[in-house]
Short mmCIF file of C-alpha atoms in Angstrom, two decimals:
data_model
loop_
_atom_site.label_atom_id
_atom_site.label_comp_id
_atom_site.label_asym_id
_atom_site.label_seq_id
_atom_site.Cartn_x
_atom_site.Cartn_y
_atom_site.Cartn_z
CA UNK A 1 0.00 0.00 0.00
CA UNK A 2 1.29 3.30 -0.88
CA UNK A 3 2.21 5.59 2.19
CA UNK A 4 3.46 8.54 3.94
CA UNK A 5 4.85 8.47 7.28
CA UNK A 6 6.23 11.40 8.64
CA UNK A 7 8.20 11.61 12.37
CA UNK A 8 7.96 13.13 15.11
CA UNK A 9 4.19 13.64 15.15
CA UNK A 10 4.96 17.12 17.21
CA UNK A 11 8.51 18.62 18.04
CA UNK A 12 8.88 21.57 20.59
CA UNK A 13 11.88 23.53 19.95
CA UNK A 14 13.56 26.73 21.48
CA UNK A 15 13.79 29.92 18.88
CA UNK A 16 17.39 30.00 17.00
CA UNK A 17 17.84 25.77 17.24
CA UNK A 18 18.03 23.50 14.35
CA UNK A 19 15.65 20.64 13.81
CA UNK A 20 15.42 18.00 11.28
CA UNK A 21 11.66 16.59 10.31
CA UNK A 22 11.44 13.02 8.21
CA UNK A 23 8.98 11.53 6.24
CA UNK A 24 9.42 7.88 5.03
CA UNK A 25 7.46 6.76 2.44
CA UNK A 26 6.15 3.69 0.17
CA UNK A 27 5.20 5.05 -2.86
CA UNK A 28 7.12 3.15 -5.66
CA UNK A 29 8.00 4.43 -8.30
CA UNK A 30 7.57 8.31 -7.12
CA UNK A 31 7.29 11.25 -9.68
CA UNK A 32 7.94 14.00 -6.69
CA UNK A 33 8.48 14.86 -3.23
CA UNK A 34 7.05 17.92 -2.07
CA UNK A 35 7.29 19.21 1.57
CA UNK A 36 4.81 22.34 2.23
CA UNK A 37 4.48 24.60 5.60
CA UNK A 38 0.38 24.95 6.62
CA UNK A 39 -0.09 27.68 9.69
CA UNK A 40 -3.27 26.76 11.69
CA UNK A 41 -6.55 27.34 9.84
CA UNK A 42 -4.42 28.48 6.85
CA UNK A 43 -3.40 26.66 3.51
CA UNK A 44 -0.54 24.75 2.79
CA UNK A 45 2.26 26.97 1.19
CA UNK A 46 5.20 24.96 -0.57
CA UNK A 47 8.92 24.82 0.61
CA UNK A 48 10.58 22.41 -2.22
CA UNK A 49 9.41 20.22 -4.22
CA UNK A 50 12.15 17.21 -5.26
CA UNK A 51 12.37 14.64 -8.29
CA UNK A 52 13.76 11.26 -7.96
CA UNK A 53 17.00 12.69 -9.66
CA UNK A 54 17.67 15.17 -7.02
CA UNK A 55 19.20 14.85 -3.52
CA UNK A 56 18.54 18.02 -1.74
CA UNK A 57 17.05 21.17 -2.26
CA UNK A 58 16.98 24.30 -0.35
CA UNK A 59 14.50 27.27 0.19
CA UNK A 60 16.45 30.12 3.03
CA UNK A 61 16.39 28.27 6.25
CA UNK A 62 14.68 25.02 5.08
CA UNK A 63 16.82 22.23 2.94
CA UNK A 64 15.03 19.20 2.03
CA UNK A 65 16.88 15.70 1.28
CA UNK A 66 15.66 12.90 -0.25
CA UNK A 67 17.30 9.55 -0.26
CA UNK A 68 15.29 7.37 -3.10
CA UNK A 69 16.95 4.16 -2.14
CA UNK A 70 15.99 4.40 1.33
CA UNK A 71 12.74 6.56 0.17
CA UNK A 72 13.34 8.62 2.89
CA UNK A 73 13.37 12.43 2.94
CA UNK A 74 13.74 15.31 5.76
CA UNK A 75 13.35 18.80 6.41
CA UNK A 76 16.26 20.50 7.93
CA UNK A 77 14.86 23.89 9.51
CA UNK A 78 17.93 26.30 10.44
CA UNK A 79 18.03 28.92 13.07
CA UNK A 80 14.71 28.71 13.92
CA UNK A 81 12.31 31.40 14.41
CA UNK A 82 8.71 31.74 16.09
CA UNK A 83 7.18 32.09 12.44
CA UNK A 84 8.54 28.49 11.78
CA UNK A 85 5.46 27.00 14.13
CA UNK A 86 3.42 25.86 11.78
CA UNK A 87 2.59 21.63 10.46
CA UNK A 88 4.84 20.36 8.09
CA UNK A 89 3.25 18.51 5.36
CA UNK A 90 5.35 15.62 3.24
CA UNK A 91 3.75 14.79 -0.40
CA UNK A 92 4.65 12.33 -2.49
CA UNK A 93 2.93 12.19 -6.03
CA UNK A 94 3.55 8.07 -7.08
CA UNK A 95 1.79 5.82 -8.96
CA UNK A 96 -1.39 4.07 -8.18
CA UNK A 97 -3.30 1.64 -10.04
CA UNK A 98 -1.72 2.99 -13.57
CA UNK A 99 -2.33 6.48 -12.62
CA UNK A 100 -0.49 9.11 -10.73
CA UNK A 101 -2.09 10.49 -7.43
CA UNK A 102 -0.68 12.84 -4.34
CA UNK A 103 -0.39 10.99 -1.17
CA UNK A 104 0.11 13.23 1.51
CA UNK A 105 1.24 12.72 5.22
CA UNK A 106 -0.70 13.37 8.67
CA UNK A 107 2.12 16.34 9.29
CA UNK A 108 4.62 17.09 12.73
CA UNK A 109 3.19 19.96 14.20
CA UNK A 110 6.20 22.33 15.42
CA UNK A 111 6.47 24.76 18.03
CA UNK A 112 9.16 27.66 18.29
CA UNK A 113 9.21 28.61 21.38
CA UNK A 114 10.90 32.03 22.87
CA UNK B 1 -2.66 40.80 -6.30
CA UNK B 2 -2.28 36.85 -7.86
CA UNK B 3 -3.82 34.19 -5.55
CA UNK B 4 -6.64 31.66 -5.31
CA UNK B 5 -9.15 32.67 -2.79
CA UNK B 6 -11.82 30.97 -0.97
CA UNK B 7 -15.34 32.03 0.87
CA UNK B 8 -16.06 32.34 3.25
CA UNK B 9 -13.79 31.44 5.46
CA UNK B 10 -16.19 29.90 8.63
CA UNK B 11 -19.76 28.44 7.18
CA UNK B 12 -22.07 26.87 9.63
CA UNK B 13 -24.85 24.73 8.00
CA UNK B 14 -28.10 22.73 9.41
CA UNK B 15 -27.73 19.04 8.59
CA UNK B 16 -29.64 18.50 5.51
CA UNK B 17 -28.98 21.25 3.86
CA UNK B 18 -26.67 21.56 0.77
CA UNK B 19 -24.08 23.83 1.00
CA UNK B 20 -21.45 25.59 -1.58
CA UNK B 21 -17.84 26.59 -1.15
CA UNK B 22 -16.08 29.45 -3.48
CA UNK B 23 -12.97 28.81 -4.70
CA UNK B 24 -11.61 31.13 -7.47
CA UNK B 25 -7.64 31.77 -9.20
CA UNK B 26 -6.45 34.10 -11.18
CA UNK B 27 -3.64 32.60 -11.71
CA UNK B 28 -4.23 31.32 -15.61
CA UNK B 29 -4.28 27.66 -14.18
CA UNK B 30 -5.75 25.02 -15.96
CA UNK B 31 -5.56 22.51 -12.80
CA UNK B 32 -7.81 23.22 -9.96
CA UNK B 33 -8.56 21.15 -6.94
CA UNK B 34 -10.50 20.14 -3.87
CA UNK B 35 -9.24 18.76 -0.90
CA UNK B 36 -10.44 17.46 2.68
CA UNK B 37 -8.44 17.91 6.12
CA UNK B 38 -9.15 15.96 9.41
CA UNK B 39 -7.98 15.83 12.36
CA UNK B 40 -5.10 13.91 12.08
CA UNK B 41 -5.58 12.81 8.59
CA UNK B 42 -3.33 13.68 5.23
CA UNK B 43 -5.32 15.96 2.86
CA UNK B 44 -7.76 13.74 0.43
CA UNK B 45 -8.46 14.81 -3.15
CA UNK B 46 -12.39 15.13 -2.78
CA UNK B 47 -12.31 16.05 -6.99
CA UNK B 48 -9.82 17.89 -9.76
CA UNK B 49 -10.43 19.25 -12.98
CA UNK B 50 -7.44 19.78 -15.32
CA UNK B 51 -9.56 21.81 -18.24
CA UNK B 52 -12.44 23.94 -18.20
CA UNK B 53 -15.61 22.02 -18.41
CA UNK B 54 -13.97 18.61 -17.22
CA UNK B 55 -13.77 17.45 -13.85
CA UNK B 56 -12.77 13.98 -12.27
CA UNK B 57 -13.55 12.39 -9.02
CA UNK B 58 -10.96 11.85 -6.70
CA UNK B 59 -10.81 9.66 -3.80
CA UNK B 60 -13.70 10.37 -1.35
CA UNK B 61 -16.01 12.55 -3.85
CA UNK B 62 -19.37 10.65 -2.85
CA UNK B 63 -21.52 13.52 -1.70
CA UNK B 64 -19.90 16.38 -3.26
CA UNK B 65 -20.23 17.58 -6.34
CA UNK B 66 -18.30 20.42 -8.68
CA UNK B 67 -18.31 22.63 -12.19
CA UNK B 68 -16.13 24.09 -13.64
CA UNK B 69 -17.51 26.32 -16.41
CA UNK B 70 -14.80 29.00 -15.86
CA UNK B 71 -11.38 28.45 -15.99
CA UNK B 72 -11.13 30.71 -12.55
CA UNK B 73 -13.65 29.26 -11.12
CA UNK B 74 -14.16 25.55 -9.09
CA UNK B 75 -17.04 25.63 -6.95
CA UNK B 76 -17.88 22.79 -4.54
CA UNK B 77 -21.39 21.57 -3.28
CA UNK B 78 -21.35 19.63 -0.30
CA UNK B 79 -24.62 18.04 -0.37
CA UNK B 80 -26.92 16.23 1.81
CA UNK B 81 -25.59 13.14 1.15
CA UNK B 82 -22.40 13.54 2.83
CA UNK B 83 -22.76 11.79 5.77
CA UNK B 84 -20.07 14.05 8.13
CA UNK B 85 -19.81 17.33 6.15
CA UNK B 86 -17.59 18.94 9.13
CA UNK B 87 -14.26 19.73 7.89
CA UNK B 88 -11.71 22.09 6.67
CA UNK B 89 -12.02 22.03 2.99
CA UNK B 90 -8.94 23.22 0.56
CA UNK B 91 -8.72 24.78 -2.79
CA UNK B 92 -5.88 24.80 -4.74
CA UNK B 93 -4.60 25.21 -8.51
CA UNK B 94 -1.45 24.38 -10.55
CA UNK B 95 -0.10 25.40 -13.84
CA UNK B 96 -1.12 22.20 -14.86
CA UNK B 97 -0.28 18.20 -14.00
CA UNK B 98 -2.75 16.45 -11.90
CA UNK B 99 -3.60 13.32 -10.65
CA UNK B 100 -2.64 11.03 -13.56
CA UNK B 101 0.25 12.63 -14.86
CA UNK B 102 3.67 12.65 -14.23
CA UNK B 103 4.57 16.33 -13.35
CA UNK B 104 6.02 19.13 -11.09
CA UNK B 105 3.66 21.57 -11.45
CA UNK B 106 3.34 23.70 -8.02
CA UNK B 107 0.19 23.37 -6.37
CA UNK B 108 -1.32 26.49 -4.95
CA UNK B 109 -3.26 26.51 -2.07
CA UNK B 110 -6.47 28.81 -0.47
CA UNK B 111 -7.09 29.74 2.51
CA UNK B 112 -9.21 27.17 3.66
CA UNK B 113 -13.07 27.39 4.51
CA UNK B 114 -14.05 25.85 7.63
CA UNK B 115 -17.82 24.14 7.52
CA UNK B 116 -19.54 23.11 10.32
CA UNK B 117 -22.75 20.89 10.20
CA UNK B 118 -24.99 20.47 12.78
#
């Protein structure tokens, strides 16, 4: 079954640390990788979006990876600030049933704090 | 100002009654989509249309329905036949792509309208 697990399910940081976000996922073969940032009651606004061909991409303070052998991929926030608490969405667009469809992931929640 | 805009953004609704949510781009896509959140659930495409006048179901469309006689605009009826309307529903739009095609067309997303059914 195609899927999208992403880890931790909520992360509490302090303002100016690094974290690191994952999402593992199923989805074989994959067309993209996509991580978006959604603020509460807001929509999703994108961060990077990844083929299979590439390893890492950055966007300021956020640099995704993605490993297709291990079909893993993180989020690497830098220097965090308080505008960085927002959920953290992992997408994968893959292959189902002869057609192509977005399967996206439940989220981590994060929390800068001051 | 480009975007993709939705209204409004609360709606509160008596069970029973069918309800529709604005969604409109003017972004010259051709894609536009609907989407579900839940609690603790991944987004789910609800339906997509990838040309004006065409639309396709996606995975959960059974008591929804859409048109799309603009090419900015992608309404959605929640009808009575949804058994639990209550949700955050998302809008969004790419250049193109779409479920069934291999692409990396951005997806844009609205704002989100919240409906409540009771």
């Amino acid at each position: 079954k195609n899927q999208v697990e992403q880890s931790p399910q909520s992360l509490i940081i302090l303002e100016g640390k690094n974290c690191t976000l994952q999402c593992n996922y199923t989805v074989s073969p994959f067309s993209n990788l996509r991580w978006y940032k959604q603020d509460t009651g807001r929509g999703p606004v994108s961060l990077t979006i990844m083929t299979f061909s590439e390893n890492t991409k950055s966007n300021g303070r956020y640099t995704a990876t993605l490993d297709a052998d291990t079909k893993q991929s993180s989020l690497h926030i830098t220097a965090s600030q308080l505008s960085d608490s927002a959920s953290y969405i992992c997408v994968v667009k893959g292959p189902t049933s002869g057609t192509y469809k977005y399967i996206f992931g439940t989220g981590t929640r994060l929390k800068v704090l001051a | 100002d480009g975007g993709i805009t939705q209204s409004p953004k609360y709606l509160f609704r008596k069970e029973g009654q069918n309800v529709t949510l604005s969604c409109e781009q003017n972004l010259n896509h051709d894609a536009m989509y609907w989407y579900r959140q839940d609690p603790g659930q991944g987004l789910r495409l609800i339906y997509y249309s990838q040309i004006v006048n065409d639309f396709q179901k996606g995975d959960i469309a059974e008591g929804y329905s859409v048109s799309r006689e603009k090419k900015e605009s992608f309404p959605l009826t929640v009808t009575s036949a949804q058994k639990n309307p209550t949700a955050f529903y998302l809008c969004a739009s790419s250049m193109g792509g779409g479920p069934g095609q291999v692409d990396s067309y951005e997806q844009y997303f609205g704002p989100g309208t919240r409906l409540t059914v009771t």
